mmCIF file of C-alpha atoms in Angstrom:
data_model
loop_
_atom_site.group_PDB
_atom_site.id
_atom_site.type_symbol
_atom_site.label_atom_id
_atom_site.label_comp_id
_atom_site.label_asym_id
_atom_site.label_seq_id
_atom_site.Cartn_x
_atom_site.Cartn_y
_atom_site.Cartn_z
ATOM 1 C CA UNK A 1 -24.177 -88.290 13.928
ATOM 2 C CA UNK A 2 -22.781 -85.436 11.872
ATOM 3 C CA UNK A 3 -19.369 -83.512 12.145
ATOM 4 C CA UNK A 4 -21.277 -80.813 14.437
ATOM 5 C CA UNK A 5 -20.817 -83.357 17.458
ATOM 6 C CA UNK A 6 -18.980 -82.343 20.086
ATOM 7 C CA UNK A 7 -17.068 -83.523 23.075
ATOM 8 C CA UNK A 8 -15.236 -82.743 25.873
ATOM 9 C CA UNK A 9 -12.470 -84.589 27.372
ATOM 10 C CA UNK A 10 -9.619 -84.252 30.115
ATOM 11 C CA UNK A 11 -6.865 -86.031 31.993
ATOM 12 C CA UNK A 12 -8.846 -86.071 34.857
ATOM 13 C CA UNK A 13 -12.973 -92.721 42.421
ATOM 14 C CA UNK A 14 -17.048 -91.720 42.148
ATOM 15 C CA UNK A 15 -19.158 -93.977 43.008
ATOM 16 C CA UNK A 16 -23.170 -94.848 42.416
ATOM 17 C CA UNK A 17 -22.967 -93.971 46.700
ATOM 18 C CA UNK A 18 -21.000 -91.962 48.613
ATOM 19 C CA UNK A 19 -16.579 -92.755 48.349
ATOM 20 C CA UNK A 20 -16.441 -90.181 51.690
ATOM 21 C CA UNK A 21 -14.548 -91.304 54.140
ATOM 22 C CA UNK A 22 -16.273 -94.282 56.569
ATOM 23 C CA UNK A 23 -16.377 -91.863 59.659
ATOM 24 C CA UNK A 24 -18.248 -89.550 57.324
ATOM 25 C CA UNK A 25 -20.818 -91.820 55.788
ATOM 26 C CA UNK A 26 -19.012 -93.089 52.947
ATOM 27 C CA UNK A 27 -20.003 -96.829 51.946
ATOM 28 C CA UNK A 28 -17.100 -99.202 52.899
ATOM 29 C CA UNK A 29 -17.866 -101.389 49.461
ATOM 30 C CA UNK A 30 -15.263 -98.872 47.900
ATOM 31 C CA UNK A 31 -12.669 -99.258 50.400
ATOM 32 C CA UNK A 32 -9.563 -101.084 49.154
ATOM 33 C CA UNK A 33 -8.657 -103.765 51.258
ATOM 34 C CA UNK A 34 -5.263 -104.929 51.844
ATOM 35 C CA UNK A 35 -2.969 -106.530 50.670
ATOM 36 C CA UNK A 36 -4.706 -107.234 47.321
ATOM 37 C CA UNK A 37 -4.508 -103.026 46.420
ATOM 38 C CA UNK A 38 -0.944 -102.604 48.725
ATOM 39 C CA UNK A 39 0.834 -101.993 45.588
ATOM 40 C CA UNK A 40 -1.411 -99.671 43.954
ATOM 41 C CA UNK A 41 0.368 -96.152 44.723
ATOM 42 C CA UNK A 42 0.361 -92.782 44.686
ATOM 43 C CA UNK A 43 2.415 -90.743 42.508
ATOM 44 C CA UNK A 44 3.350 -87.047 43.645
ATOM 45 C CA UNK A 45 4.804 -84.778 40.912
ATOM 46 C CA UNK A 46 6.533 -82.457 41.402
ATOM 47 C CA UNK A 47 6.488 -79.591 38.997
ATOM 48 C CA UNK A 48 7.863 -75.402 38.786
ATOM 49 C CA UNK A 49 4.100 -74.304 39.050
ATOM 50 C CA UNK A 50 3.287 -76.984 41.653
ATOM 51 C CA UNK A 51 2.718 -80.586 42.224
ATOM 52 C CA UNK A 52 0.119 -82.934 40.771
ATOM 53 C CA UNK A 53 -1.187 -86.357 42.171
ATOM 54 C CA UNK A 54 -1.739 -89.589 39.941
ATOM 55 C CA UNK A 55 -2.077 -93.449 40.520
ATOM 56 C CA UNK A 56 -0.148 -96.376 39.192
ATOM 57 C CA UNK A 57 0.693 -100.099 40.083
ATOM 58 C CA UNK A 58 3.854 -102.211 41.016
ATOM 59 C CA UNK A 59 5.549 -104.192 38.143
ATOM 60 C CA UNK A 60 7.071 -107.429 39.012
ATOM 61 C CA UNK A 61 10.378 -106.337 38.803
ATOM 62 C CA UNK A 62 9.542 -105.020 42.208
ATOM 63 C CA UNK A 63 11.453 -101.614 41.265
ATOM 64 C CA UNK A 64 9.078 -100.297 38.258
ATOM 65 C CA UNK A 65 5.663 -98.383 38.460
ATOM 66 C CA UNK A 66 3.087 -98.384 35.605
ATOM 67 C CA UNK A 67 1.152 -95.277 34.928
ATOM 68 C CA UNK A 68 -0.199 -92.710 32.527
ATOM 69 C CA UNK A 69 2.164 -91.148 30.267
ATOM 70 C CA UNK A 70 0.443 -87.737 30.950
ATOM 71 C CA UNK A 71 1.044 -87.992 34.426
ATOM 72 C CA UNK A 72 4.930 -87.362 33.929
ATOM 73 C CA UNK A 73 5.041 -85.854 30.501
ATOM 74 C CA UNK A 74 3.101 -83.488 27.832
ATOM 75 C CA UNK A 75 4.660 -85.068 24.803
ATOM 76 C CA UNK A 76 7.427 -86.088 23.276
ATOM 77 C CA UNK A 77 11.163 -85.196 24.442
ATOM 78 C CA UNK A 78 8.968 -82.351 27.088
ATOM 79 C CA UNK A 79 10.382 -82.162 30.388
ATOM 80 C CA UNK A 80 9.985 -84.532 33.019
ATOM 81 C CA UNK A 81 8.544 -83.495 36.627
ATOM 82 C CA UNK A 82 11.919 -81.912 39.131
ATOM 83 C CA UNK A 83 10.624 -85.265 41.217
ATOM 84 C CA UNK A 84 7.938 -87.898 41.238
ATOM 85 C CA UNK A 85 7.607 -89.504 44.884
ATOM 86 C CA UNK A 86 5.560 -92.702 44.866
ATOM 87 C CA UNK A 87 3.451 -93.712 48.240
ATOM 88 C CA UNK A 88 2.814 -97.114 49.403
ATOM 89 C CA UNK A 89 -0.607 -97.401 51.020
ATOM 90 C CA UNK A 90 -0.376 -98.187 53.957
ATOM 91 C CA UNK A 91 -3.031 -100.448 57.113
ATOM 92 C CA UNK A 92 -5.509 -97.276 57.624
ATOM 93 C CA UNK A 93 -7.150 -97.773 54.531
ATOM 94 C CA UNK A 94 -9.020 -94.364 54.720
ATOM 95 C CA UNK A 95 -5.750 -92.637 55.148
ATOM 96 C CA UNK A 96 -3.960 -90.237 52.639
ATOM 97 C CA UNK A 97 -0.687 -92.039 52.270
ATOM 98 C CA UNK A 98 1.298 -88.775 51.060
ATOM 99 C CA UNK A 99 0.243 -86.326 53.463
ATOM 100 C CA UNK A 100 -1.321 -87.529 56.538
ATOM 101 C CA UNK A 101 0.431 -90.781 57.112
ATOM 102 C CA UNK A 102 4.003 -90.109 56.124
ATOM 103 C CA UNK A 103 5.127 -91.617 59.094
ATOM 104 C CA UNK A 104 3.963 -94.386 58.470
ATOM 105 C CA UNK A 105 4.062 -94.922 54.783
ATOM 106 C CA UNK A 106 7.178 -96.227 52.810
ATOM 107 C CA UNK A 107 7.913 -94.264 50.059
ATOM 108 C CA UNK A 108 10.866 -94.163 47.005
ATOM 109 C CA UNK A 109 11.562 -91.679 44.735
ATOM 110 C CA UNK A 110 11.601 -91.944 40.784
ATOM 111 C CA UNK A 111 14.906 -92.387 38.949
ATOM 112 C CA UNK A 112 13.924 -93.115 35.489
ATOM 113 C CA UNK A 113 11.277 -91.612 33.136
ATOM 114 C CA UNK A 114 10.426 -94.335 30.271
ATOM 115 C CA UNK A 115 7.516 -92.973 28.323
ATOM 116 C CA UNK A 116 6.080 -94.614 25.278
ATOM 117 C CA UNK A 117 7.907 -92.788 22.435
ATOM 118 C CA UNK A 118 4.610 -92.893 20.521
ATOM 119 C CA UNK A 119 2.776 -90.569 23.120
ATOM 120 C CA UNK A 120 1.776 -87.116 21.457
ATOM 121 C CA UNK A 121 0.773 -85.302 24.309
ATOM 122 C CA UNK A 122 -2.967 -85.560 23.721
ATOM 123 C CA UNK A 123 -5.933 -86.158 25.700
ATOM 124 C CA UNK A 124 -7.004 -89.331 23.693
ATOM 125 C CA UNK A 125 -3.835 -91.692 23.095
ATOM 126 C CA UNK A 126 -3.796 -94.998 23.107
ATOM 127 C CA UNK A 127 -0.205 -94.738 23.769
ATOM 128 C CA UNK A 128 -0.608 -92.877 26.935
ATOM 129 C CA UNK A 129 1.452 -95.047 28.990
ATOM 130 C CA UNK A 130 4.716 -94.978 31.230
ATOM 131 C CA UNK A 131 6.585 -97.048 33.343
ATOM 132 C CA UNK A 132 8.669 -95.354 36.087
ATOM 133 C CA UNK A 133 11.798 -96.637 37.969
ATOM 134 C CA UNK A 134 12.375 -96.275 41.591
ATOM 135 C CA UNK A 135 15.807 -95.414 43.353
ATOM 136 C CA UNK A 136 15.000 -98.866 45.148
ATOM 137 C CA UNK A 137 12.884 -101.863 45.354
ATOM 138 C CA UNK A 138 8.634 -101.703 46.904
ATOM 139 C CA UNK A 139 8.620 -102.354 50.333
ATOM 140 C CA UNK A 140 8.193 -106.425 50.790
ATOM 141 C CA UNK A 141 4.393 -105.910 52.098
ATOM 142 C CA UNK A 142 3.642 -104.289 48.405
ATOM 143 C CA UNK A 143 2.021 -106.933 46.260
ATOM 144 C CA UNK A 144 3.693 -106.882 42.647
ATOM 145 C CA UNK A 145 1.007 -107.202 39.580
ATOM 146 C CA UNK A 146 1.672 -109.538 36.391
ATOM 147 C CA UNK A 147 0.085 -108.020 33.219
ATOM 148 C CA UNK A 148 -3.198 -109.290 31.296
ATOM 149 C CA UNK A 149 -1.915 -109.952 27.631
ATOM 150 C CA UNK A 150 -4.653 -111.014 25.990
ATOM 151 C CA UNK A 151 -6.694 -109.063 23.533
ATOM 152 C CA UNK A 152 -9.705 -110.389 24.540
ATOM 153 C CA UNK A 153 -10.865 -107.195 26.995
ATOM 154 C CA UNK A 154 -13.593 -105.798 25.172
ATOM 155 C CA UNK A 155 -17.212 -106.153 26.903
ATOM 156 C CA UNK A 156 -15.171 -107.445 30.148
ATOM 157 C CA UNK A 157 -15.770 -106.623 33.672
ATOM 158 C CA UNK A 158 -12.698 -104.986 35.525
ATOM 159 C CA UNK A 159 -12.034 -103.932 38.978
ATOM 160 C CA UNK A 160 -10.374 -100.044 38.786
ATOM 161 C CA UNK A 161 -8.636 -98.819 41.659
ATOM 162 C CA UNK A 162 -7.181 -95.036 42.252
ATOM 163 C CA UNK A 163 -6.476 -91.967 44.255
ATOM 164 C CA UNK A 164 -8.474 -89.892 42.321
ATOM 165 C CA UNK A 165 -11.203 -87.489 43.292
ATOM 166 C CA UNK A 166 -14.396 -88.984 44.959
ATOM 167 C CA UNK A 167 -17.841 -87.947 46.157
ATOM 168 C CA UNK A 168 -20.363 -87.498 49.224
ATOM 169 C CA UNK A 169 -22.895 -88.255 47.083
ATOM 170 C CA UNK A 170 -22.120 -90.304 43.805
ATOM 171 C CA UNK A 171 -22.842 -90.410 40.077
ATOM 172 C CA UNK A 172 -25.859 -87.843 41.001
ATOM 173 C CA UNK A 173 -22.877 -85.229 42.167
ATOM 174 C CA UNK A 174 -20.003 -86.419 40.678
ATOM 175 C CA UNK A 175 -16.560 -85.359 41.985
ATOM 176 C CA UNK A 176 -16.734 -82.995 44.744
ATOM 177 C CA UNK A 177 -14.237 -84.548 47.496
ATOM 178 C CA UNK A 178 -10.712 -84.514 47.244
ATOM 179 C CA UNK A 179 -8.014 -86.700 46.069
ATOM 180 C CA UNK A 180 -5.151 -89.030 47.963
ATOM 181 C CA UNK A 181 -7.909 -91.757 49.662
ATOM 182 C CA UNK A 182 -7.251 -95.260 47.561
ATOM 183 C CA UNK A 183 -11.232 -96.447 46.257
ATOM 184 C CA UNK A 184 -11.770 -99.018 44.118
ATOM 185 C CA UNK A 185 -14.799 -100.664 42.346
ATOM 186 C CA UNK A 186 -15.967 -101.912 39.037
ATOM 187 C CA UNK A 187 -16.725 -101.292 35.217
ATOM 188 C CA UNK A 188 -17.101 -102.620 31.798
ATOM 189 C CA UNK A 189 -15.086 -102.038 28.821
ATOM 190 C CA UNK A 190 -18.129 -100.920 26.680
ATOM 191 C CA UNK A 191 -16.188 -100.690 23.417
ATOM 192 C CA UNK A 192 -13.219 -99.228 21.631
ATOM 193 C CA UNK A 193 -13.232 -96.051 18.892
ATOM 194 C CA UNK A 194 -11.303 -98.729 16.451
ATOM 195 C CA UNK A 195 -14.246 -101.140 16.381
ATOM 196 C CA UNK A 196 -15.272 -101.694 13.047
ATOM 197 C CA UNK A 197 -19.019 -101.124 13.999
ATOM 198 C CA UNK A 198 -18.180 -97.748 13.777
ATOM 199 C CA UNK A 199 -16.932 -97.573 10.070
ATOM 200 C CA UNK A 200 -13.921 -95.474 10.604
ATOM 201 C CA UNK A 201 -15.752 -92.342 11.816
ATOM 202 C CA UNK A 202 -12.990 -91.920 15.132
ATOM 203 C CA UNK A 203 -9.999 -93.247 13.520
ATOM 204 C CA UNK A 204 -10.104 -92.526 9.805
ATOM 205 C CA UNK A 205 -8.130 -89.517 9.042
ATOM 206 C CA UNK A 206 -8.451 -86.884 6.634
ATOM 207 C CA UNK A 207 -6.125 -84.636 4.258
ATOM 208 C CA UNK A 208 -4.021 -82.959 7.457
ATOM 209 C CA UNK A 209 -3.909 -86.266 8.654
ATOM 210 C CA UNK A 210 -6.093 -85.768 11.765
ATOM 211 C CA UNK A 211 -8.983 -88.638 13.068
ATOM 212 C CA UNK A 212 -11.879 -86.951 15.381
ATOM 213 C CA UNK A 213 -10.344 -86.262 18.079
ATOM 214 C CA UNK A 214 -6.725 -84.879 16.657
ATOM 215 C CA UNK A 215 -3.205 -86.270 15.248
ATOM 216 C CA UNK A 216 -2.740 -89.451 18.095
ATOM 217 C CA UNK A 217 -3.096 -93.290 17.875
ATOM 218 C CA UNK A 218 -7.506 -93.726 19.378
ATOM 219 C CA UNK A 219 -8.069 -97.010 18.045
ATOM 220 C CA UNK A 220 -7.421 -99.157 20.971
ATOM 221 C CA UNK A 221 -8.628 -96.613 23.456
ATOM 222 C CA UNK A 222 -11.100 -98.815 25.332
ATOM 223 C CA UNK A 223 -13.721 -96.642 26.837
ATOM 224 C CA UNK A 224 -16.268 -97.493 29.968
ATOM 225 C CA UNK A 225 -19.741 -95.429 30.397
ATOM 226 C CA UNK A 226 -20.750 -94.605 33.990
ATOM 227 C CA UNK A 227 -23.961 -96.670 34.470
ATOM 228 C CA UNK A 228 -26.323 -95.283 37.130
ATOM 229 C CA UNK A 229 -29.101 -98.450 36.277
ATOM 230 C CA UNK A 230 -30.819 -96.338 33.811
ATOM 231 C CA UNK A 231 -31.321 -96.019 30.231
ATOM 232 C CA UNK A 232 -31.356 -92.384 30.392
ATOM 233 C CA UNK A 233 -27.955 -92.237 31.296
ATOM 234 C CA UNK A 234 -26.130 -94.988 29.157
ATOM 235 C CA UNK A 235 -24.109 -93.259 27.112
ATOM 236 C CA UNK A 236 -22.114 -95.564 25.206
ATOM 237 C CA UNK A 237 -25.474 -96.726 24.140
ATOM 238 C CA UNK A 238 -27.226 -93.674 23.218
ATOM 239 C CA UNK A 239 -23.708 -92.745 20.946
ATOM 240 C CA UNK A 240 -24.076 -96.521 19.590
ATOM 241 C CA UNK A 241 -27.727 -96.630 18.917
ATOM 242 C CA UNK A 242 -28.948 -93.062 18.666
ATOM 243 C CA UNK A 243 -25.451 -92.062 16.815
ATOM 244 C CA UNK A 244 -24.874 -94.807 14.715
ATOM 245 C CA UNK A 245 -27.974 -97.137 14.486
ATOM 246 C CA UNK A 246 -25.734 -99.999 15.911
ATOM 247 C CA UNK A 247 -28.396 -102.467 17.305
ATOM 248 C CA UNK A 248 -25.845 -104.653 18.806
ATOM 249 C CA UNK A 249 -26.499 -105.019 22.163
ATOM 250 C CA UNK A 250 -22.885 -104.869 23.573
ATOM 251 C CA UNK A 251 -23.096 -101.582 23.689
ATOM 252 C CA UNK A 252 -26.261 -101.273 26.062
ATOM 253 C CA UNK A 253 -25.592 -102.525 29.702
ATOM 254 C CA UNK A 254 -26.945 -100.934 32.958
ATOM 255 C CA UNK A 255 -23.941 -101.537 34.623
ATOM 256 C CA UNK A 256 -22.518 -103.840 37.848
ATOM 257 C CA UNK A 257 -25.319 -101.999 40.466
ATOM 258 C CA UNK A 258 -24.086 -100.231 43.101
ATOM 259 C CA UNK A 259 -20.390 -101.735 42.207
ATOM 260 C CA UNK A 260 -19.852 -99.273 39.531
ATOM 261 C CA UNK A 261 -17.348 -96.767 39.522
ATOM 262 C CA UNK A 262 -16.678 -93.754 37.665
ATOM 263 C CA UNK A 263 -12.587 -92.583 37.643
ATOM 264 C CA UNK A 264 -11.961 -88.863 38.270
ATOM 265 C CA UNK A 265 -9.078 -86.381 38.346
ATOM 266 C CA UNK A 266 -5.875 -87.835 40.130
ATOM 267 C CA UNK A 267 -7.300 -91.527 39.199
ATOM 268 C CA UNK A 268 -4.926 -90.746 36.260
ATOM 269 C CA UNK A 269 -2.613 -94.031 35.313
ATOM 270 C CA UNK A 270 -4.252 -96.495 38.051
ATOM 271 C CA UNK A 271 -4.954 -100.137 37.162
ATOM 272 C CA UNK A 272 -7.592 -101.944 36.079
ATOM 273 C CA UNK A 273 -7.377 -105.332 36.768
ATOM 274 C CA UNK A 274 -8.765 -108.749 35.492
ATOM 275 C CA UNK A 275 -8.191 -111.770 37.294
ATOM 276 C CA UNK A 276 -5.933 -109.988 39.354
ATOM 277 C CA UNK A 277 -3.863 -108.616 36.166
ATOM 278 C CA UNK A 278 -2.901 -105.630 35.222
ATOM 279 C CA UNK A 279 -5.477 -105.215 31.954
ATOM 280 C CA UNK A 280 -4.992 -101.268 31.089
ATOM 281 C CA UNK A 281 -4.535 -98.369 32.683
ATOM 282 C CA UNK A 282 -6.677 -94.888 33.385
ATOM 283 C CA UNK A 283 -5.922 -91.967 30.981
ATOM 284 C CA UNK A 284 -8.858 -89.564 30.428
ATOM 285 C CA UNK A 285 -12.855 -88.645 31.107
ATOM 286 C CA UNK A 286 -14.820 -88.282 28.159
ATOM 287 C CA UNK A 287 -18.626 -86.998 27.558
ATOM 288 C CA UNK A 288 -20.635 -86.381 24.578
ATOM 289 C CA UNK A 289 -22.503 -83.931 26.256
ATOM 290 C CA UNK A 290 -26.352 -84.552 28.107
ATOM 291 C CA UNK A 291 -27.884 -85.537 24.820
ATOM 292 C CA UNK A 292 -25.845 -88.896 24.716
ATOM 293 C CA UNK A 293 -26.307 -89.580 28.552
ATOM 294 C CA UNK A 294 -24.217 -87.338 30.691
ATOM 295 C CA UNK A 295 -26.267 -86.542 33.828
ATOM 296 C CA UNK A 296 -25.304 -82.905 33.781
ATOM 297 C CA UNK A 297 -23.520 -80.770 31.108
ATOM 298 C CA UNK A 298 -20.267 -80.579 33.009
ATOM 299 C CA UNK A 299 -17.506 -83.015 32.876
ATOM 300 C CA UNK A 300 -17.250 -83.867 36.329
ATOM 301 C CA UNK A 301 -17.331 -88.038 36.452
ATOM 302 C CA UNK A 302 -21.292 -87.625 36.833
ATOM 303 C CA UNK A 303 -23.637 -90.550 35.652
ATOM 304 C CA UNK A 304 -23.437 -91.092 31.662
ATOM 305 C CA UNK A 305 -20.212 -89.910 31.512
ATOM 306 C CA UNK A 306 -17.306 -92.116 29.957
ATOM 307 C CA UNK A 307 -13.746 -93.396 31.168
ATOM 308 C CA UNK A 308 -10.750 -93.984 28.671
ATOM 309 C CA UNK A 309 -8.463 -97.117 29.237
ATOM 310 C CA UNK A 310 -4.903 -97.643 27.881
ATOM 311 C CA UNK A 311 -4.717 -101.555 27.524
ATOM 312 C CA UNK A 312 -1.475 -103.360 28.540
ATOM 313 C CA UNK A 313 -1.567 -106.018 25.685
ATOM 314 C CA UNK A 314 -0.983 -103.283 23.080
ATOM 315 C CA UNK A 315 2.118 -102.033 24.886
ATOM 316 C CA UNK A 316 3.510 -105.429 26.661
ATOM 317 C CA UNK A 317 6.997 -105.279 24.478
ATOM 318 C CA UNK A 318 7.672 -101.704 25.578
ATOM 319 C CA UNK A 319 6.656 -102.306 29.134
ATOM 320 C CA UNK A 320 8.722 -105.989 29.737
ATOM 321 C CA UNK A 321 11.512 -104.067 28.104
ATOM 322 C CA UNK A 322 11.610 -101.290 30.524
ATOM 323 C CA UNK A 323 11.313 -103.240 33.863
ATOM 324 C CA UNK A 324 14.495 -104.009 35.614
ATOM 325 C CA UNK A 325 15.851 -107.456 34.838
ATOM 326 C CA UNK A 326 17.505 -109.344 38.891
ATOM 327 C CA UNK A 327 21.194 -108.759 39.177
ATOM 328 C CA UNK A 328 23.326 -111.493 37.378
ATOM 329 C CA UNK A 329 23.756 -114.516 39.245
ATOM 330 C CA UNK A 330 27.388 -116.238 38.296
ATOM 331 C CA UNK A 331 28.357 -119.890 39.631
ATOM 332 C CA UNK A 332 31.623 -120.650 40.003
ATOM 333 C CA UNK A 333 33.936 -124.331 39.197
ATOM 334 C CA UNK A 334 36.915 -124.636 41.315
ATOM 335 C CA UNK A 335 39.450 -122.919 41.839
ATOM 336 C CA UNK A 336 40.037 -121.896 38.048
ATOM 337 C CA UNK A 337 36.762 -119.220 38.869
ATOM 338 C CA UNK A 338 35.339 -120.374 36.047
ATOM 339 C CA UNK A 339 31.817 -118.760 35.108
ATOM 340 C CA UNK A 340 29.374 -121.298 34.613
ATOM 341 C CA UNK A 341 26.587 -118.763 33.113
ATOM 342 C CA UNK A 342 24.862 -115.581 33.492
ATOM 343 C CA UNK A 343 21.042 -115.597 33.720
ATOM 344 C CA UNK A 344 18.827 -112.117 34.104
ATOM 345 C CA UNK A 345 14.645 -113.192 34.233
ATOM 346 C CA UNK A 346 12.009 -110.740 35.118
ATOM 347 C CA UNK A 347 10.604 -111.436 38.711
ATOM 348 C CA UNK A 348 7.012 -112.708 38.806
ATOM 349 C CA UNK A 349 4.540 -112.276 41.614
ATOM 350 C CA UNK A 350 2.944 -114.980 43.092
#
């Protein structure tokens, strides 16, 4: 694998079958059933050339959304959308919370923008991460989601959940529905561009002080291939094996069956969970092109192609500090008023 390789990623659910709608054929194994996804939202920005749609999931705090730092910002100190409106999904779970079912859907606006200082702006940053405030706390229905802190994520099955684009057809198609239906359904964190296997080739940087794929943080960018049950198509790998002679089998796995998911354009900062934990979060689509697996030449969240993950434990400090601590709670003594203490504690789900 020389420096002539090239690739092709965006900001951008498919499954192996159709994610259509259930009245049109889609298969229900996608749907997201409530409550387990009711506080995995929609996020509508709002921009001057238009709005955008991205996913993101309920902190404890009750009052904080975490999502993709691209989803609300192009770098650092750019401006911030002229409004974000998140969506709670609501009991039709083939509905489209921030158009069709307004009526019916609570919804809060976004007061504060906290994205990761160390986000450059680019496609592939680990630091691609944001957590957003709301003018008031998630309805009581919306479950809250405790983060997954440990390090240990790599080769791990997650459940992904999103908004994103889907298809009548799956990984043969890719994307060709539209966005604001919540899917879900599963992956495997295949590998990450820091692991060691890999000798430095995607994070060691040379004399402008650029890695592969440009100036930001890739290391601990966890990345998951789009298995449709065939070799042909396993790109992470065909980049392992036929890139870099890595005969370690962690990198070759035909995938969780008709389970697996691909993320797609508007699936943009929506969770991944483990054990019910928040584990990462979406941030980009990725393909080496149809010699390392992709199905078809176009990056459209077709088999082969690969999804980029933002992982919580990396960014846990920035995120605790940025959720909103409960109001102070004072106890009085008599009639003197005397304050016994002052405690602030971060809410926990149950």
């Amino acid at each position: 694998m020389g420096d002539g390789t090239t690739w092709h990623a965006e900001s951008y659910i498919v499954g192996v079958n159709s994610t259509g709608t259930i009245a049109s054929g889609g298969d229900p194994r996608y749907i997201a059933a409530q409550p387990a996804y009711s506080g995995v939202v929609t996020l509508i920005m709002e921009y001057p050339g238009g709005a955008f749609i991205c996913s993101g999931s309920l902190l404890p705090d009750r009052k904080s959304i975490l999502t993709a730092a691209h989803c609300v910002s192009s770098g650092p100190d750019s401006p911030r959308p002229l409004r974000t409106t998140v969506y709670f999904p609501n009991a039709n779970a083939d509905g489209v919370p921030y158009a069709f079912d307004t009526d019916r859907t609570a919804s809060r606006t976004v007061t504060v923008y906290n994205v990761n200082r160390a986000y450059t702006g680019e496609v592939i940053d680990q630091n691609d991460i944001a957590v957003l405030q709301m003018d008031s706390e998630a309805p009581a229905s919306a479950t809250a989601y405790d983060l997954y802190t440990a390090s240990d994520i790599e080769g791990g099955v997650f459940n992904v959940a999103g908004y994103g684009g889907r298809s009548n057809a799956g990984g043969t198609v890719g994307a060709n529905l539209g966005t604001g239906r919540l899917r879900q359904g599963q992956n495997r964190y295949d590998f990450r561009f820091g692991d060691s296997d890999f000798g430095g080739f995607f994070t060691d940087r040379d004399a402008a002080g650029e890695n592969f794929f440009g100036t930001a943080e890739v290391e601990y960018s966890y990345v998951s291939d789009f298995d449709s049950g065939f070799a042909v198509n396993d790109q992470s790998c065909r980049l392992a094996v036929g890139g870099f002679g890595i005969a370690d089998p962690k990198y070759c796995d035909l995938g969780t069956g008709l389970d697996e998911v691909s993320v797609a354009g508007g699936d943009s900062g929506g969770p991944q969970f483990i054990g019910g934990k928040l584990a990462s979060v979406t941030s980009y689509g990725l393909t080496f092109g149809p010699a390392f697996g992709d199905y078809d030449a176009r990056l459209n969240s077709s088999f082969g192609e690969l999804n980029g993950f933002v992982p919580v434990y990396i960014h846990a400090k920035f995120i605790d500090a940025t959720m909103v601590p409960e109001p102070a709670t004072f106890g009085l003594m008599g009639a003197g008023l005397a304050v016994l203490g002052l405690v602030a504690r971060r809410r926990r789900s149950a």
